[in-house]
Amino acid sequence: MKEFIQSLLILSALLNSTTGAVVMAYHRVGDRITLLMPMDGTDKNTIYVYWYFGEPETNILVISLNPYGNQGFGTDERWKGRVSMTDYSLVIKGIQEQDFTETFTCVIKQDLKTIATKKYKLTKITVSVKPETSVLAGESLSLACKVQSPQNNAQLQIHWLNPQREKRANGPTPGDLTVDKVTGRHNGEWTCVVTSGGKESYAKISVTVLDLSPAPLYPQYTSLSRSTRLNIPCSIPAPLSWKNFKEKGLQGGHWSFVPRLSPGDRQRLFNLSVEDKLTWKVEQERGLSASDPEKKELSLSKKGVTEADRGEYVCALEFKNGVTLERSIHVEVLEILSSSGLEIPAGQQVNLTCSLGQPLHADLQVKWIPPKSWCLPSLGPDPHPARLTIPEVVDEDCRRWGCELWRNKTQLTSADITLKIAPMSVWLLVTICGATVIFILLLILTVILLRRRRQRKMTPRHPKHKFCRCKNPKPKGFHRS
């Protein structure tokens, strides 16, 4: 029974063997490859495996393995140190040009009988990139993938995968690809995929794109709070070095600033010297400090931010061929504005506004932080208003107020303000006293006038005597009639 099952296994191996068929394997010079042997259920403990370069009749043995696990090597020096067997499969490291000249044949024997063979033909893939060294962001990149003397050319398909493993369409010629205006996203490993008979082979090539690190997707938010520090990022990506940039003709760099209120006024802040050692030269003093460029850091920082720091900061590297690499970083400064200043008379209404100096974007929210002893009033339909009204200022209101700026669940920055009850000045006291005296005097005068009028009404009236002048007056003048 055991011999019958063994015979069936041998028959199955014979029926499934690939005798006469050649499997195409597409590789690059220098690749490490693995050529699989046809097992098909054959008992490994009873077989002998031989790998030949060319036909078995040529007797150019590469490597062999017996049922006892002993490996044998051919006498040809070309394979020394380059071949091994893993689970009866042939492993070759460092493919050479000569390995493409003949087929590799796997022969499986059992009881001195050949039960299966399998042939592989290595076909060379050549991939190239222009420029060969590196390419500046904004320039064009050309990739080429060529297959040497392909068989079944009608069934052969070639396409490229970018570093994000996305398929890119070929140009007019299969295997040729041109990328216009490359960016840092194109930096990395590109893969040429050769498809034949439903099987894929891969050839990879590295592309170096010189560019600055990506700028933040959103503005940099800071505030007028003393503890807040403004950071404006700009750097060289980790895989790159200044040597790569100098080889492409780096001649300098700079930082510039465009104020929000004066968009036409571009101010040069720093200049980068690349002579012997990379150093910054200050062009305009704005309280900013620059990072050490030798460490591939070009960032700026500042403590003590003001409203004048709002605007666009531009980090740039300049090259001899006229190409300039730039990154723009927008800076927004948060502050709390009081409609009545910081010192407010008691009982007066005041409006507090959490402001960036312009209307807030729809994706931004404001959260007010009142004094601990104070409760926010009903905020109406908008739960996060940028403007808050205190109807009548009292002593409890005159403390530290804060507002936080949020995007979704991320706090961007915060600002605070301290309100005070305004003390009465000497002139205000004199004015109040003067007004009080005048009011009292007017009140006394009013009382006197009212009393006199009342007395007049209570005094009885006497008839008035009439006097006339006679036509013939007496010498003494008037007389009573």
Tab-separated table of C-alpha atoms in Angstrom:
chain	number	residue	atom	x	y	z
A	1	MET	CA	0.000	0.000	0.000
A	2	LYS	CA	2.836	2.361	0.884
A	3	GLU	CA	4.547	1.698	-2.444
A	4	PHE	CA	1.269	2.383	-4.275
A	5	ILE	CA	0.838	5.783	-2.608
A	6	GLN	CA	4.452	6.602	-3.378
A	7	SER	CA	3.895	5.720	-7.034
A	8	LEU	CA	0.880	8.027	-7.163
A	9	LEU	CA	2.979	10.873	-5.771
A	10	ILE	CA	5.661	10.288	-8.373
A	11	LEU	CA	3.034	10.194	-11.136
A	12	SER	CA	1.547	13.447	-9.856
A	13	ALA	CA	4.950	15.087	-9.918
A	14	LEU	CA	5.531	13.887	-13.456
A	15	LEU	CA	2.156	15.194	-14.646
A	16	ASN	CA	2.746	18.580	-13.018
A	17	SER	CA	6.367	18.969	-14.004
A	18	THR	CA	7.276	21.774	-16.382
A	19	THR	CA	9.613	19.789	-18.616
A	20	GLY	CA	10.191	21.728	-21.805
A	21	ALA	CA	8.581	24.930	-20.516
A	22	VAL	CA	10.815	27.860	-19.641
A	23	VAL	CA	9.762	30.287	-16.910
A	24	MET	CA	10.839	33.858	-17.613
A	25	ALA	CA	12.325	35.687	-14.628
A	26	TYR	CA	12.954	39.439	-14.947
A	27	HIS	CA	15.705	40.889	-12.758
A	28	ARG	CA	18.375	43.544	-12.556
A	29	VAL	CA	22.111	43.059	-12.360
A	30	GLY	CA	23.018	42.874	-8.680
A	31	ASP	CA	19.639	41.574	-7.490
A	32	ARG	CA	19.230	38.714	-5.026
A	33	ILE	CA	16.826	36.142	-6.470
A	34	THR	CA	15.171	32.865	-5.492
A	35	LEU	CA	14.266	30.217	-8.099
A	36	LEU	CA	11.623	27.790	-6.808
A	37	MET	CA	11.882	24.027	-7.393
A	38	PRO	CA	8.771	21.984	-8.431
A	39	MET	CA	7.857	19.874	-5.401
A	40	ASP	CA	4.154	19.099	-6.081
A	41	GLY	CA	3.764	16.804	-3.054
A	42	THR	CA	6.912	14.773	-3.598
A	43	ASP	CA	8.380	13.320	-0.412
A	44	LYS	CA	11.436	15.475	0.279
A	45	ASN	CA	13.126	12.760	2.306
A	46	THR	CA	13.549	10.539	-0.747
A	47	ILE	CA	14.635	12.944	-3.493
A	48	TYR	CA	17.841	14.370	-4.877
A	49	VAL	CA	17.783	17.965	-6.207
A	50	TYR	CA	20.270	19.276	-8.774
A	51	TRP	CA	20.546	22.823	-10.120
A	52	TYR	CA	22.394	23.283	-13.420
A	53	PHE	CA	23.442	26.316	-15.421
A	54	GLY	CA	22.288	25.419	-18.910
A	55	GLU	CA	21.104	21.934	-19.878
A	56	PRO	CA	21.924	19.014	-17.551
A	57	GLU	CA	23.994	17.478	-20.339
A	58	THR	CA	26.502	20.313	-20.045
A	59	ASN	CA	27.372	19.076	-16.554
A	60	ILE	CA	27.745	22.663	-15.252
A	61	LEU	CA	26.465	21.922	-11.805
A	62	VAL	CA	25.671	24.873	-9.620
A	63	ILE	CA	24.530	23.163	-6.409
A	64	SER	CA	22.891	19.903	-5.280
A	65	LEU	CA	21.169	18.473	-2.201
A	66	ASN	CA	20.641	14.826	-1.154
A	67	PRO	CA	17.933	13.390	1.150
A	68	TYR	CA	20.355	13.537	4.073
A	69	GLY	CA	20.674	17.328	3.849
A	70	ASN	CA	24.193	17.371	2.396
A	71	GLN	CA	24.905	20.074	-0.180
A	72	GLY	CA	27.297	19.708	-3.092
A	73	PHE	CA	28.822	22.448	-5.242
A	74	GLY	CA	30.052	22.514	-8.796
A	75	THR	CA	33.649	23.216	-9.760
A	76	ASP	CA	32.872	26.455	-11.611
A	77	GLU	CA	34.369	29.354	-9.643
A	78	ARG	CA	31.710	31.796	-10.826
A	79	TRP	CA	29.216	30.428	-8.281
A	80	LYS	CA	31.541	30.343	-5.324
A	81	GLY	CA	30.020	32.248	-2.399
A	82	ARG	CA	27.015	33.355	-4.447
A	83	VAL	CA	24.624	30.396	-4.322
A	84	SER	CA	22.778	28.476	-1.631
A	85	MET	CA	19.620	26.396	-1.228
A	86	THR	CA	16.608	27.183	0.920
A	87	ASP	CA	13.949	24.482	1.035
A	88	TYR	CA	15.432	23.034	-2.220
A	89	SER	CA	15.039	26.403	-3.994
A	90	LEU	CA	18.078	28.074	-5.539
A	91	VAL	CA	19.142	31.410	-4.007
A	92	ILE	CA	21.576	33.582	-5.975
A	93	LYS	CA	22.884	36.839	-4.570
A	94	GLY	CA	24.455	39.489	-6.738
A	95	ILE	CA	23.183	38.568	-10.222
A	96	GLN	CA	25.906	39.129	-12.852
A	97	GLU	CA	25.754	39.825	-16.583
A	98	GLN	CA	26.860	36.270	-17.410
A	99	ASP	CA	23.925	34.803	-15.489
A	100	PHE	CA	21.582	36.014	-18.240
A	101	THR	CA	23.278	33.952	-20.974
A	102	GLU	CA	21.838	30.495	-20.129
A	103	THR	CA	18.863	28.898	-18.435
A	104	PHE	CA	18.878	27.525	-14.893
A	105	THR	CA	17.533	23.971	-14.756
A	106	CYS	CA	16.240	22.182	-11.671
A	107	VAL	CA	16.287	18.351	-11.853
A	108	ILE	CA	14.572	16.200	-9.207
A	109	LYS	CA	15.488	12.511	-8.985
A	110	GLN	CA	14.140	9.652	-6.947
A	111	ASP	CA	15.641	6.176	-7.059
A	112	LEU	CA	17.967	7.389	-9.829
A	113	LYS	CA	14.982	8.384	-11.949
A	114	THR	CA	14.190	11.914	-13.021
A	115	ILE	CA	10.716	12.730	-11.771
A	116	ALA	CA	10.543	16.500	-12.537
A	117	THR	CA	12.467	19.317	-14.132
A	118	LYS	CA	11.964	23.070	-14.274
A	119	LYS	CA	13.756	25.699	-16.302
A	120	TYR	CA	14.235	29.410	-15.645
A	121	LYS	CA	15.479	32.007	-18.106
A	122	LEU	CA	16.736	35.214	-16.562
A	123	THR	CA	15.890	38.293	-18.586
A	124	LYS	CA	17.616	41.518	-17.684
A	125	ILE	CA	15.667	44.614	-16.699
A	126	THR	CA	17.474	47.931	-16.951
A	127	VAL	CA	16.083	50.976	-15.150
A	128	SER	CA	17.527	54.469	-15.342
A	129	VAL	CA	16.701	57.978	-14.195
A	130	LYS	CA	17.648	61.421	-15.515
A	131	PRO	CA	19.144	63.479	-13.966
A	132	GLU	CA	21.284	60.651	-12.579
A	133	THR	CA	22.374	62.361	-9.348
A	134	SER	CA	19.472	64.421	-8.021
A	135	VAL	CA	16.755	66.762	-9.209
A	136	LEU	CA	15.560	70.071	-7.783
A	137	ALA	CA	11.921	70.468	-6.901
A	138	GLY	CA	10.150	72.104	-9.815
A	139	GLU	CA	12.348	70.446	-12.439
A	140	SER	CA	11.437	67.485	-14.664
A	141	LEU	CA	12.296	63.834	-14.011
A	142	SER	CA	12.613	61.050	-16.611
A	143	LEU	CA	12.424	57.332	-15.802
A	144	ALA	CA	13.088	54.445	-18.211
A	145	CYS	CA	12.498	50.711	-17.788
A	146	LYS	CA	13.838	48.437	-20.550
A	147	VAL	CA	13.544	44.637	-20.900
A	148	GLN	CA	16.343	42.934	-22.856
A	149	SER	CA	15.129	40.681	-25.708
A	150	PRO	CA	11.740	39.886	-24.177
A	151	GLN	CA	9.870	36.814	-25.298
A	152	ASN	CA	6.120	36.914	-25.879
A	153	ASN	CA	6.416	40.660	-26.294
A	154	ALA	CA	2.663	40.995	-26.908
A	155	GLN	CA	1.936	39.718	-23.405
A	156	LEU	CA	4.575	41.871	-21.731
A	157	GLN	CA	3.311	44.898	-19.789
A	158	ILE	CA	5.376	47.554	-18.015
A	159	HIS	CA	4.312	50.307	-15.628
A	160	TRP	CA	5.783	52.413	-12.809
A	161	LEU	CA	4.857	52.787	-9.135
A	162	ASN	CA	5.804	56.011	-7.342
A	163	PRO	CA	7.156	56.042	-3.739
A	164	GLN	CA	3.545	56.020	-2.469
A	165	ARG	CA	2.946	52.790	-4.448
A	166	GLU	CA	0.589	54.575	-6.848
A	167	LYS	CA	0.493	53.469	-10.483
A	168	ARG	CA	1.711	56.070	-12.965
A	169	ALA	CA	0.780	56.070	-16.637
A	170	ASN	CA	3.555	55.503	-19.166
A	171	GLY	CA	4.578	57.850	-21.898
A	172	PRO	CA	4.348	57.060	-25.635
A	173	THR	CA	6.982	54.313	-25.208
A	174	PRO	CA	6.246	51.452	-22.762
A	175	GLY	CA	8.438	51.765	-19.698
A	176	ASP	CA	9.223	55.462	-20.209
A	177	LEU	CA	7.829	57.971	-17.728
A	178	THR	CA	8.283	61.737	-17.416
A	179	VAL	CA	7.292	63.652	-14.288
A	180	ASP	CA	6.968	67.419	-14.664
A	181	LYS	CA	7.627	69.768	-11.737
A	182	VAL	CA	8.656	67.204	-9.156
A	183	THR	CA	8.191	67.847	-5.438
A	184	GLY	CA	9.454	66.248	-2.245
A	185	ARG	CA	6.626	63.743	-2.630
A	186	HIS	CA	8.512	62.173	-5.555
A	187	ASN	CA	11.613	61.569	-3.434
A	188	GLY	CA	12.232	57.901	-2.645
A	189	GLU	CA	12.060	54.491	-4.297
A	190	TRP	CA	10.337	54.075	-7.679
A	191	THR	CA	9.395	50.588	-8.888
A	192	CYS	CA	9.216	49.288	-12.434
A	193	VAL	CA	6.653	46.467	-12.641
A	194	VAL	CA	7.031	43.961	-15.503
A	195	THR	CA	4.012	41.691	-15.975
A	196	SER	CA	4.254	38.535	-18.079
A	197	GLY	CA	1.952	35.523	-18.010
A	198	GLY	CA	0.079	36.897	-15.022
A	199	LYS	CA	3.253	37.130	-12.932
A	200	GLU	CA	4.908	40.356	-11.842
A	201	SER	CA	8.612	41.146	-11.573
A	202	TYR	CA	9.969	44.266	-9.923
A	203	ALA	CA	12.972	46.521	-10.477
A	204	LYS	CA	13.554	49.454	-8.138
A	205	ILE	CA	15.522	52.657	-8.446
A	206	SER	CA	16.054	55.487	-5.989
A	207	VAL	CA	15.211	59.088	-6.880
A	208	THR	CA	16.604	62.037	-4.904
A	209	VAL	CA	14.510	65.209	-5.002
A	210	LEU	CA	16.056	68.267	-3.353
A	211	ASP	CA	13.441	70.316	-1.580
A	212	LEU	CA	12.660	71.913	1.756
A	213	SER	CA	10.517	70.066	4.264
A	214	PRO	CA	6.775	70.582	3.669
A	215	ALA	CA	5.293	73.729	5.173
A	216	PRO	CA	2.544	73.377	7.811
A	217	LEU	CA	-0.935	72.925	6.366
A	218	TYR	CA	-2.298	75.632	8.663
A	219	PRO	CA	-0.929	78.964	9.940
A	220	GLN	CA	1.242	79.101	13.028
A	221	TYR	CA	-0.917	80.419	15.874
A	222	THR	CA	0.515	82.359	18.795
A	223	SER	CA	-0.691	85.058	21.162
A	224	LEU	CA	0.383	88.186	23.008
A	225	SER	CA	0.810	86.238	26.252
A	226	ARG	CA	4.308	86.667	27.687
A	227	SER	CA	4.820	82.933	28.142
A	228	THR	CA	4.072	82.162	24.471
A	229	ARG	CA	6.965	81.576	22.072
A	230	LEU	CA	6.578	81.862	18.309
A	231	ASN	CA	8.179	79.088	16.209
A	232	ILE	CA	8.388	79.381	12.413
A	233	PRO	CA	9.544	76.006	10.982
A	234	CYS	CA	11.802	75.416	7.979
A	235	SER	CA	14.329	72.601	7.522
A	236	ILE	CA	16.088	70.150	5.214
A	237	PRO	CA	14.482	66.650	5.034
A	238	ALA	CA	16.354	64.049	7.077
A	239	PRO	CA	17.611	61.849	4.159
A	240	LEU	CA	19.250	64.858	2.448
A	241	SER	CA	22.446	66.721	3.290
A	242	TRP	CA	23.896	70.117	2.432
A	243	LYS	CA	26.328	68.275	0.148
A	244	ASN	CA	23.415	67.286	-2.099
A	245	PHE	CA	22.324	70.926	-2.364
A	246	LYS	CA	25.831	72.273	-2.980
A	247	GLU	CA	26.347	69.741	-5.789
A	248	LYS	CA	23.305	71.260	-7.519
A	249	GLY	CA	24.727	74.782	-7.266
A	250	LEU	CA	23.403	76.202	-3.998
A	251	GLN	CA	24.489	79.835	-3.755
A	252	GLY	CA	22.550	81.168	-0.763
A	253	GLY	CA	19.260	81.556	1.022
A	254	HIS	CA	17.177	84.030	2.991
A	255	TRP	CA	14.194	84.696	5.239
A	256	SER	CA	11.744	87.447	4.279
A	257	PHE	CA	8.571	88.827	5.854
A	258	VAL	CA	5.419	90.323	4.354
A	259	PRO	CA	3.291	92.174	6.971
A	260	ARG	CA	-0.423	91.521	6.766
A	261	LEU	CA	-1.267	95.216	6.856
A	262	SER	CA	1.295	96.011	4.110
A	263	PRO	CA	1.214	93.123	1.613
A	264	GLY	CA	3.390	95.045	-0.837
A	265	ASP	CA	6.175	95.617	1.682
A	266	ARG	CA	8.474	92.558	1.588
A	267	GLN	CA	11.186	92.835	4.239
A	268	ARG	CA	14.446	90.843	4.166
A	269	LEU	CA	15.145	89.437	7.654
A	270	PHE	CA	18.175	87.127	7.244
A	271	ASN	CA	20.638	86.134	4.514
A	272	LEU	CA	22.268	82.683	4.430
A	273	SER	CA	25.950	82.475	3.542
A	274	VAL	CA	27.196	79.143	2.115
A	275	GLU	CA	30.865	79.932	1.586
A	276	ASP	CA	32.827	77.790	4.038
A	277	LYS	CA	30.412	77.387	6.909
A	278	LEU	CA	26.707	78.032	6.691
A	279	THR	CA	25.906	81.166	8.705
A	280	TRP	CA	23.081	83.693	9.015
A	281	LYS	CA	23.506	87.430	8.527
A	282	VAL	CA	20.855	89.602	10.191
A	283	GLU	CA	19.329	92.141	7.800
A	284	GLN	CA	16.505	93.459	10.001
A	285	GLU	CA	16.241	93.241	13.775
A	286	ARG	CA	12.764	92.113	14.809
A	287	GLY	CA	13.610	90.110	17.906
A	288	LEU	CA	13.847	86.884	15.884
A	289	SER	CA	16.541	84.239	16.371
A	290	ALA	CA	17.564	81.719	13.684
A	291	SER	CA	18.496	78.053	14.171
A	292	ASP	CA	21.895	76.570	13.331
A	293	PRO	CA	21.851	75.823	9.573
A	294	GLU	CA	24.715	73.327	9.955
A	295	LYS	CA	22.180	71.063	11.705
A	296	LYS	CA	19.856	71.328	8.690
A	297	GLU	CA	17.541	73.581	10.696
A	298	LEU	CA	16.502	76.935	9.221
A	299	SER	CA	13.681	77.712	11.651
A	300	LEU	CA	13.027	81.062	13.341
A	301	SER	CA	11.758	81.715	16.857
A	302	LYS	CA	10.738	84.711	18.934
A	303	LYS	CA	9.590	85.451	22.467
A	304	GLY	CA	7.466	88.490	23.095
A	305	VAL	CA	5.102	88.544	20.135
A	306	THR	CA	3.278	91.697	19.017
A	307	GLU	CA	0.485	92.467	16.566
A	308	ALA	CA	3.146	93.550	14.052
A	309	ASP	CA	4.330	89.929	13.761
A	310	ARG	CA	1.196	88.949	11.847
A	311	GLY	CA	1.947	88.111	8.238
A	312	GLU	CA	3.744	85.727	5.889
A	313	TYR	CA	7.289	84.461	6.491
A	314	VAL	CA	9.168	83.031	3.484
A	315	CYS	CA	12.111	80.609	3.781
A	316	ALA	CA	14.090	80.321	0.522
A	317	LEU	CA	17.159	78.593	-0.982
A	318	GLU	CA	18.649	79.990	-4.191
A	319	PHE	CA	20.589	78.095	-6.894
A	320	LYS	CA	22.892	79.194	-9.688
A	321	ASN	CA	20.537	77.985	-12.414
A	322	GLY	CA	17.880	80.446	-11.244
A	323	VAL	CA	15.758	77.925	-9.333
A	324	THR	CA	14.514	79.047	-5.912
A	325	LEU	CA	13.016	76.672	-3.352
A	326	GLU	CA	10.528	78.429	-1.063
A	327	ARG	CA	8.280	77.670	1.880
A	328	SER	CA	5.665	80.155	3.113
A	329	ILE	CA	4.479	80.103	6.713
A	330	HIS	CA	1.580	82.296	7.840
A	331	VAL	CA	1.597	83.587	11.411
A	332	GLU	CA	-1.596	84.507	13.270
A	333	VAL	CA	-1.512	86.343	16.612
A	334	LEU	CA	-4.426	85.942	19.034
A	335	GLU	CA	-5.369	88.748	21.421
A	336	ILE	CA	-8.285	89.863	23.606
A	337	LEU	CA	-9.582	93.367	22.904
A	338	SER	CA	-11.610	95.344	25.449
A	339	SER	CA	-14.049	97.970	24.212
A	340	SER	CA	-13.292	100.170	27.268
A	341	GLY	CA	-9.616	99.471	27.833
A	342	LEU	CA	-8.154	97.625	30.820
A	343	GLU	CA	-9.357	100.025	33.540
A	344	ILE	CA	-13.140	100.214	33.484
A	345	PRO	CA	-15.450	102.314	35.668
A	346	ALA	CA	-17.676	100.207	37.883
A	347	GLY	CA	-21.143	99.585	36.480
A	348	GLN	CA	-20.140	100.193	32.849
A	349	GLN	CA	-20.820	97.662	30.079
A	350	VAL	CA	-17.764	96.217	28.337
A	351	ASN	CA	-17.300	93.993	25.286
A	352	LEU	CA	-14.419	91.507	25.090
A	353	THR	CA	-13.346	90.248	21.637
A	354	CYS	CA	-11.074	87.243	20.993
A	355	SER	CA	-9.440	88.398	17.768
A	356	LEU	CA	-6.831	87.450	15.149
A	357	GLY	CA	-7.066	90.868	13.597
A	358	GLN	CA	-9.465	89.528	10.980
A	359	PRO	CA	-12.680	87.433	10.939
A	360	LEU	CA	-12.200	83.876	12.196
A	361	HIS	CA	-12.381	81.025	9.701
A	362	ALA	CA	-15.399	78.730	9.905
A	363	ASP	CA	-13.310	75.813	11.228
A	364	LEU	CA	-12.088	77.798	14.263
A	365	GLN	CA	-13.827	77.967	17.634
A	366	VAL	CA	-13.395	80.196	20.682
A	367	LYS	CA	-13.693	79.028	24.285
A	368	TRP	CA	-13.870	81.713	26.977
A	369	ILE	CA	-12.199	81.127	30.352
A	370	PRO	CA	-13.809	83.472	32.943
A	371	PRO	CA	-12.527	84.175	36.469
A	372	LYS	CA	-13.162	81.288	38.853
A	373	SER	CA	-15.904	83.139	40.739
A	374	TRP	CA	-17.693	84.185	37.554
A	375	CYS	CA	-20.225	82.221	35.497
A	376	LEU	CA	-20.678	82.776	31.798
A	377	PRO	CA	-24.119	84.105	30.880
A	378	SER	CA	-26.277	82.493	28.252
A	379	LEU	CA	-24.312	82.738	25.010
A	380	GLY	CA	-27.329	82.503	22.740
A	381	PRO	CA	-27.378	80.472	19.519
A	382	ASP	CA	-23.571	80.589	19.151
A	383	PRO	CA	-21.930	78.488	21.887
A	384	HIS	CA	-18.466	79.776	20.923
A	385	PRO	CA	-18.784	83.519	20.246
A	386	ALA	CA	-15.691	85.561	19.463
A	387	ARG	CA	-17.314	88.498	21.307
A	388	LEU	CA	-18.449	88.427	24.940
A	389	THR	CA	-20.487	91.156	26.675
A	390	ILE	CA	-20.292	91.956	30.394
A	391	PRO	CA	-23.465	94.036	31.084
A	392	GLU	CA	-22.243	95.864	34.225
A	393	VAL	CA	-18.699	95.605	35.437
A	394	VAL	CA	-18.342	94.833	39.144
A	395	ASP	CA	-15.366	93.937	41.277
A	396	GLU	CA	-15.784	90.195	40.576
A	397	ASP	CA	-15.403	90.840	36.829
A	398	CYS	CA	-12.126	92.688	37.170
A	399	ARG	CA	-9.802	89.749	37.136
A	400	ARG	CA	-7.987	87.608	34.576
A	401	TRP	CA	-10.026	86.575	31.523
A	402	GLY	CA	-8.829	84.088	28.938
A	403	CYS	CA	-9.872	82.778	25.531
A	404	GLU	CA	-8.676	79.631	23.751
A	405	LEU	CA	-8.594	79.069	20.003
A	406	TRP	CA	-9.523	75.544	18.880
A	407	ARG	CA	-9.756	73.613	15.614
A	408	ASN	CA	-11.883	70.503	16.104
A	409	LYS	CA	-10.316	68.856	19.175
A	410	THR	CA	-6.947	70.611	18.950
A	411	GLN	CA	-6.128	73.736	20.941
A	412	LEU	CA	-4.106	76.117	18.773
A	413	THR	CA	-3.233	78.883	21.230
A	414	SER	CA	-4.672	81.001	24.027
A	415	ALA	CA	-4.655	84.622	25.162
A	416	ASP	CA	-5.555	86.414	28.381
A	417	ILE	CA	-6.363	89.878	29.685
A	418	THR	CA	-6.726	91.355	33.187
A	419	LEU	CA	-9.466	93.922	33.818
A	420	LYS	CA	-9.364	96.481	36.640
A	421	ILE	CA	-11.894	98.851	38.221
A	422	ALA	CA	-10.797	102.339	37.209
A	423	PRO	CA	-9.862	104.488	40.305
A	424	MET	CA	-11.399	107.987	40.573
A	425	SER	CA	-8.931	110.720	39.657
A	426	VAL	CA	-8.551	114.097	41.537
A	427	TRP	CA	-10.180	116.029	38.717
A	428	LEU	CA	-13.056	113.580	38.632
A	429	LEU	CA	-13.464	114.045	42.406
A	430	VAL	CA	-13.355	117.843	42.048
A	431	THR	CA	-15.910	117.641	39.259
A	432	ILE	CA	-18.217	115.489	41.346
A	433	CYS	CA	-17.862	117.812	44.369
A	434	GLY	CA	-18.453	120.904	42.235
A	435	ALA	CA	-21.495	119.358	40.686
A	436	THR	CA	-22.789	118.458	44.155
A	437	VAL	CA	-22.321	122.072	45.442
A	438	ILE	CA	-24.046	123.494	42.403
A	439	PHE	CA	-26.891	121.050	42.847
A	440	ILE	CA	-27.273	122.042	46.527
A	441	LEU	CA	-27.210	125.761	45.679
A	442	LEU	CA	-29.800	125.267	42.971
A	443	LEU	CA	-31.913	123.324	45.441
A	444	ILE	CA	-31.669	126.127	48.064
A	445	LEU	CA	-32.496	128.781	45.502
A	446	THR	CA	-35.484	126.767	44.361
A	447	VAL	CA	-36.725	126.449	47.938
A	448	ILE	CA	-36.365	130.203	48.548
A	449	LEU	CA	-38.251	131.091	45.409
A	450	LEU	CA	-41.015	128.692	46.266
A	451	ARG	CA	-41.376	130.159	49.775
A	452	ARG	CA	-41.560	133.700	48.499
A	453	ARG	CA	-44.168	132.761	46.010
A	454	ARG	CA	-46.161	131.039	48.713
A	455	GLN	CA	-45.961	134.100	50.988
A	456	ARG	CA	-47.238	136.354	48.228
A	457	LYS	CA	-50.248	134.167	47.757
A	458	MET	CA	-51.093	134.307	51.497
A	459	THR	CA	-50.787	138.195	51.881
A	460	PRO	CA	-54.279	140.114	51.404
A	461	ARG	CA	-54.464	142.689	48.625
A	462	HIS	CA	-55.509	146.422	49.306
A	463	PRO	CA	-57.378	148.614	46.737
A	464	LYS	CA	-55.151	150.927	44.920
A	465	HIS	CA	-55.677	154.724	45.057
A	466	LYS	CA	-56.128	156.463	41.802
A	467	PHE	CA	-54.526	159.755	41.150
A	468	CYS	CA	-55.412	162.261	38.427
A	469	ARG	CA	-54.291	165.610	37.247
A	470	CYS	CA	-56.805	168.506	37.098
A	471	LYS	CA	-57.238	170.655	34.096
A	472	ASN	CA	-56.850	173.725	36.261
A	473	PRO	CA	-54.396	172.669	38.852
A	474	LYS	CA	-53.943	174.447	42.083
A	475	PRO	CA	-50.628	175.881	42.818
A	476	LYS	CA	-49.807	173.052	45.139
A	477	GLY	CA	-50.092	170.463	42.426
A	478	PHE	CA	-52.183	167.366	42.790
A	479	HIS	CA	-55.356	166.910	44.801
A	480	ARG	CA	-57.579	164.018	45.597
A	481	SER	CA	-60.720	163.692	43.620
